[in-house]
Structure formats: structure tokens, C-alpha cells
Amino acid sequence: MVQHERKIMPVKHLISFEELLKKYDEHLEGDDPFLAATAERILYAQSEYPELRDGFSDFTLLEKYKDVIDRILQDTFTEALSTNEIKVATLPYQNTIIKSSKRFQKIISEAGKEYEPELRSLGDDMDYIMSCVVILNFYYGFQLDFSRPYFYDIPDVNGVMRHYRVLYNADFINIIPTEKSKKITQEDVDELLARPNDVDLWMDKIPPESFISKGFVIANLFDVTMEQAISDIKSKLISKDHLAPDNFTEELQETFKSFFKLPNIRVGFANFNVRQDQFEAVAGMGFESYLLNGEVIVGCKRALCEESYRKLIKENSYFAITDVNRMAEQSSGMEPYAGLKKQGVQSAIFAPIAYENKLLGILEIVSEKKGVLNGVNAQKLDDVLPYIVSALVRNNNEKNNRIDAIIQNECTSVHSSVYWKFQEEAKRFLNDQLEGKAPTFREIVFKDVYPLFGQIDIKDSSKARNLAIQRDLMIQLSEINDVLVIALKKWNLPIYEELNFRVNNHLESIKEMLYTNSEQSIFDFVKDEISPVFEHLKKSDVVLEKHILAYEAKIDLGTDSYYDHRKNYDESVTLINKKLSSVIDKRQESAQAMFPHYYERYKTDGVEHNMYIGASISENTDYNNLYLNNLRLWQLQVMCEMENVHYVLKPKLPIPLDATSLILVYNTSLSIRFRMDEKQFDVDGTYNARYEVIKKRIDKSFIKGTTQRLTQKGLLSIVYSQKKDELEYLRYITFLRSKGYFTDKIEIVELEGLQGVSGLKAIRAEILYKRDQEPEKTYTYEDLMEALKE
């Protein structure tokens, strides 16, 4: 007899055998003499103990009345079936055991001395609510579905967890109200059903111990270990978070132990790469692979023998090894037997996971005991492989989606502000596909958007780059010349004199100016004629070898030439681009919060950015031109901030390069179209192409009637064509000058006509630089309006 501490429940349990004894009362008065004789013996045994009919709550009496209770329950627990049936006389949803079959007692005994049988609880709150549902049905007469299964989880003699489902026979129990019980209306039930997890409400309607459950129930147990294991495997694999839950692999290992009823098996997995014909480790799930044996990637033909390769890879069928040691000896240490033996594996099942005739991976089940895994119990995997396949297909799809997202993020121009439009088109494409149509992905177009363009360009970048190349080439040619002079003195061969002459000619040709073809011409000369001679000279003289090795040590492996000044130039450009890009990218986060707009940024010899704003780009937000004004003001501030960042950075650069800034104001709305072939947005239509022409040529323009370039260091140039744009930006500049962005030096200039474009003007505002730059505050259009009121 087992009793456990009682928890708070809506019923108070009285153990009573009255309902069963009533049946014996009937048998005593019946016509069957055999039944009457049995009933007489049982009723006589009970007659001295009226509490067995009346009921008792002191569960310690179970031991006192054990013999009488056994006599009363002798027909319910037939001796002939006791070693086969798993049966318990108990109280509903409780762990109190009144009497049990020999089969149940054996199961409990094999579980170990420390184990006490306990129902798998749904939780104290849910157990209370479930009991209330039973009361609502059987006492109040409501028709509520309360069929929730209960289980015992009991380890077997090998420590493998077995699962037993409980089915109750409630013929011998009554539910009786106490003075604590309340009247329950349909409105009360509706309220309870609306709040199914609110245990406080359920306790209020049906208070603790407001009913008495008088009697007992017969619990019949059925071994559902296999079904439970399959359900657990399914639940774990179809879980939304199955990729990396806590203890996922450990739980799955335990589930497979129950599934195979083997205590010492382990589960592994290897992905299959069809393109490379190789096994690969699974990332992020904690699985090891016994085929990979600690490696990340192994070719299939190296990991498998001919037979296992044929079965797993070609036929996609199970491959079982019942005795690894014997197979390792017979195959003279061939794989996979040698690797499995090294890992302590004695028997194994390898199951291919395939979907639509495509192999995805190999499920590995291994044991340290020989023979326990074999071709017979391998067939049990047929019940769980569909779930594993489904999980793996979903895993691969999610992985591919993540890969697509990375490609989208890193390699294309689909900005977050317009992503909704792509999703909309993709949904339409998918619907057409599902309806059997021939879907096409239409081009994405945004109409009536206003462009904003800005750039910070490295001043005279071509000149600086050419100067760096010129200096590197002159140093390299001078080093070559020094080696040839030594060689000529030592051997006085005409070929060395001729090479020396040509080296000097190249030096003279680039001393004043580097021509377009000079670099390639010198590179070819060194590669084809100097390098072979130097290889010969290294072997001919120790002194020359030392000089040539010193020369070669200065050659950059990436360019096969001197790369000192050019390296300084490239590093300077890279640092400028990195710093300036980080500024505008970071500031974009706050700009998007003001109003969503399309943004793209490019690194060239400097940093360029395009922005487009308009009603068609915003999915849910109402557009007003106020947001365009706001973004223009924001752009001015950020351009000044980027200039200041460059100003602070310039003294730290390997080459202190200057920068010039430009903004293009375009007052006419246009359309932009996503070019699927180029994976980027471009202006749409012939008329709108004028904007692109201006963008490409504007930084090369000159002040009208002069030879002075528009863009100058220290000045922010704002190019426009409309008088209202001039007035708008002068207003912004006046406002930002009061905030410390500009000096008082502001001028308006006309530009020389560009090819196909005329009538452009520009405001040039001198930027106020700050050596110790504070993080910039963004002033909004509303701030400007407030300032103008003052």
C-alpha cells in the first residue's frame, strides 16, 4: 500500500468499497449459487469493519485492513490474470495505491528501491482544474470534454524509461457535495471556460474539498513506450525551436533509448553534401557523428566501404553492423569499421534520410554492445523516419532562407524601407504558382519620389594615386639599376649595359609625368626581362644575391611590384571611406525613424549616397512634403558631420588627403525601377535620366567664366536649378550657421553648362570645423520653423 502527501483538490477522498459490496449484496440474493457463496464469504469478511462501507480518509488504515481489502477485491484482481494485467486499485488522479496486480508490483520492483510510482502530473493547478471538470460533468450534468490522458513513467530493470497510459474504471465511486459546494449556473461555466487556466477563479466557483469522492477506481495500465517515444521524437523534431533548444540532443538520446528499449545506445547524425559527395558535421544542434569520427568533413568513399556506400548513398537503404570487431578484422581495418571500433562502438544502424529521392543525411544509432543493433530492429525506424525527414527538410529550408537573407543583406540593394514591396510581389508570384499559372516576377517601381544625392569625394584622387604609383616605380627602377651597375662592373657584359640603358629610359619617362600605359609597360619589362636575369645573377655571385634578395623583399606579393606609396594611398582611402560610411550609416537609423525612405550608399574614392522619399515608398505612413524638407535639412547636417570626421582623421592618415563635398537638389519627382539583372534601383524613363546625367558630371563642373572647379575643400556645394530651392537651402544654412555648422562665408555661383544640361547654380557654404567633435545633435524641420518665429 502506497500513500503520498495529499495536495489541495476540490474533492476530499474517502476510500470506500460500498459500491462494490452492493454488487455482492445482489449476488447474495441472486439465483447463482456459486456467486452467492462467493458473495457470502466476502460480505462476512467485511461485516466486522463497517468503515470499509462508510469510507475513511485515514490512509494508514489501508495497511491495517490489507487482508480484508484483498478478499473484497479478489474478483477484481483475478489471480489467473495477475501476472499479465497491469492493474491498480487507487483514487482518481492520485498516487495512493490500494491494491495492485503482480505484474505492476514486478514493474515497480525492477524500477529500484528508491522509485515510488507517481502519476505524470499536468501541474497542481491543472490537476485541480481537471478535477473540477469531472465534478461539472458527473455532478452538475454539464457536457465538457475532459479526456486528458494520464501516464506513469517507470524505468525498467536496465534503466530505460517506460511509459504506461492509465485508463480509469469509475464504476465504484460516487461524488457527494459538502456544505462548501456552490450552485453553478451556465453563466459560471461560460466564465470558467473563458479563463481555463485561472485556477483562482476555479477555486472560487468550486472550492477545495467542496465535494467528497467516496469509493475507489480501477486503473488499467498499458505499455505505450513505443508510441510515447515516437510522439516525443515527433514533438522534438517539429518544434519551432528544434534547431538549438536546451538539452535537445540529450533528450533525443533518452527518447531513442526508450524507442529501442536499449539503455546504452547513442544517436549521431551527418549531413550529406551531394555536390561534393561528402559527409559534413551538423552545425548548431550538438550532434556528433560516428562516421565523421571527430572531423568536420569526410568524403563518403573514405568514410564507407563499397557495400555501405552502395546501400546508403546509392540505394538509400538501412545498413546495420551487428559485430563491429569481427567486420574490422575481416576487412583489414577498412572504414567504417575501424573508425567505429576506435570509438568503442560494437553494433550500429545507419539510416539514410532521403526526401524525393535525394539523400539529405545519415542517422547513426550505435551501441557499445555487439548484436543489440541489427537488421531486424532497424526496421523500427520506419515509424520515425518521416518525422526526421520532415525536420531535416525544414531545417534545410530555413538554412537556405537564412543564406538568402545574408545574400540579400550583403550583396543587393533591397533596402528595408522597400522590402515590403518585394514581399508583396513574391506573395503574388507564389499564389500564381500555386494556382498553376506561369508566374513572372514583375519589376518593382516606385512613382513620384523625390531624390536626394550627396557625395564626399577625395580631392584630386587620380593625381594622388598617380603620384603614389610614380614614386613606387621610380624607387623600384632605381633599385634594379643599382643591381645592374654592380653586375656590369663585375662582368662588363653588353647585355647588362643595354638593360641598364632601358631602365634609365623608363626612369626618365616617368620622372615628370606618369602616362596611362607607363605602369603596365614597366611591369611587363620587369617581369619578362629583369626577373629572369636576376634569377641567374643570384646563383652567380654572393654579393649580388644579397642585393637581389633585399630588392625582392620589398616586392608586394599581391601586385608583384613595389607597393609602398600606393599602400599608403590605398590605406588612406580605405580609412576615409570606412569612417565616413559609418557616420552616415549610423545616422540613417534616426532618419528612417522620421519617415521611411530608400537609402543606398557607395564607396568609391570617397562616399556617395542616394535617397528617395515619397508616398509610394511608405507602406503605411501618410506622406507630406514636410518629410522631404526634413530629410534635406538632415542631409545638410550629416554632410557637415562627415566633413568634421574627415577633418579630425586627416592628420592621422598615411597620406593626408583632402576631401570635397557636394549635394544635388532636384525638385521634380521621378520614378525609380529595380533592375533585376543589376540588383539595384535606377531612375525610370528618358526624362528622369537627366537626373543621372547631372549626378555623374556635376562634380567636374566649373564656375561660369572661370577655370575654378565647383567643389573645393572646406566648402559644401549645393547644386540646384530652381529659385525656390535656393531660398529653401539659404534658410537651412542660416539656421545651421546659428547652430555652429557653417561660417558667415556663403556665396552663390553659376555653373558652366554641362553636356545636355544648363542653368545650374550652386550655393557654396564654408564649413565650420571643430577639432574636438561632440556627437552631433540632429535639428529637425520643426526646430527650424520655431527658430524662424523668434
PDB file of C-alpha atoms in Angstrom, residues 11-22 50-57 59 90-92 98 170-178 211-217:
ATOM      1  CA  VAL A  11     -12.642  16.795  -3.620  1.00  0.00           C
ATOM      2  CA  LYS A  12     -11.841  15.120  -0.362  1.00  0.00           C
ATOM      3  CA  HIS A  13     -11.226  11.434  -0.949  1.00  0.00           C
ATOM      4  CA  LEU A  14     -12.878   8.768   1.183  1.00  0.00           C
ATOM      5  CA  ILE A  15     -11.809   5.225   0.459  1.00  0.00           C
ATOM      6  CA  SER A  16     -14.942   3.092   0.410  1.00  0.00           C
ATOM      7  CA  PHE A  17     -15.901  -0.270  -1.061  1.00  0.00           C
ATOM      8  CA  GLU A  18     -19.653   0.302  -0.729  1.00  0.00           C
ATOM      9  CA  GLU A  19     -20.432   0.315  -4.482  1.00  0.00           C
ATOM     10  CA  LEU A  20     -18.554  -2.960  -4.996  1.00  0.00           C
ATOM     11  CA  LEU A  21     -20.108  -4.526  -1.883  1.00  0.00           C
ATOM     12  CA  LYS A  22     -23.581  -3.575  -3.162  1.00  0.00           C
ATOM     13  CA  PRO A  50     -18.291  -1.079   8.725  1.00  0.00           C
ATOM     14  CA  GLU A  51     -15.833   1.729   7.915  1.00  0.00           C
ATOM     15  CA  LEU A  52     -14.949  -0.174   4.719  1.00  0.00           C
ATOM     16  CA  ARG A  53     -18.514   0.641   3.568  1.00  0.00           C
ATOM     17  CA  ASP A  54     -18.865   4.017   5.248  1.00  0.00           C
ATOM     18  CA  GLY A  55     -15.488   5.258   3.985  1.00  0.00           C
ATOM     19  CA  PHE A  56     -12.336   6.565   5.666  1.00  0.00           C
ATOM     20  CA  SER A  57      -9.764   9.256   4.958  1.00  0.00           C
ATOM     21  CA  PHE A  59      -4.993   6.144   4.559  1.00  0.00           C
ATOM     22  CA  THR A  90      -6.445   3.638  -6.464  1.00  0.00           C
ATOM     23  CA  LEU A  91      -8.070   7.058  -6.114  1.00  0.00           C
ATOM     24  CA  PRO A  92      -8.685   9.162  -9.221  1.00  0.00           C
ATOM     25  CA  ILE A  98      -4.868   0.392  -2.547  1.00  0.00           C
ATOM     26  CA  ALA A 170     -15.059   4.599 -12.238  1.00  0.00           C
ATOM     27  CA  ASP A 171     -17.887   2.082 -11.556  1.00  0.00           C
ATOM     28  CA  PHE A 172     -17.156   2.024  -7.836  1.00  0.00           C
ATOM     29  CA  ILE A 173     -17.081   5.723  -6.909  1.00  0.00           C
ATOM     30  CA  ASN A 174     -19.609   8.462  -6.104  1.00  0.00           C
ATOM     31  CA  ILE A 175     -19.238  12.257  -5.933  1.00  0.00           C
ATOM     32  CA  ILE A 176     -21.080  13.833  -2.971  1.00  0.00           C
ATOM     33  CA  PRO A 177     -21.395  17.614  -2.276  1.00  0.00           C
ATOM     34  CA  THR A 178     -20.467  19.152   1.079  1.00  0.00           C
ATOM     35  CA  PHE A 211     -17.081  17.578  -2.655  1.00  0.00           C
ATOM     36  CA  ILE A 212     -16.363  14.103  -1.365  1.00  0.00           C
ATOM     37  CA  SER A 213     -15.274  11.369  -3.713  1.00  0.00           C
ATOM     38  CA  LYS A 214     -16.398   8.173  -1.978  1.00  0.00           C
ATOM     39  CA  GLY A 215     -15.117   4.856  -3.309  1.00  0.00           C
ATOM     40  CA  PHE A 216     -12.161   3.878  -5.466  1.00  0.00           C
ATOM     41  CA  VAL A 217     -11.260   3.410  -9.116  1.00  0.00           C
TER      42      VAL A 217
END
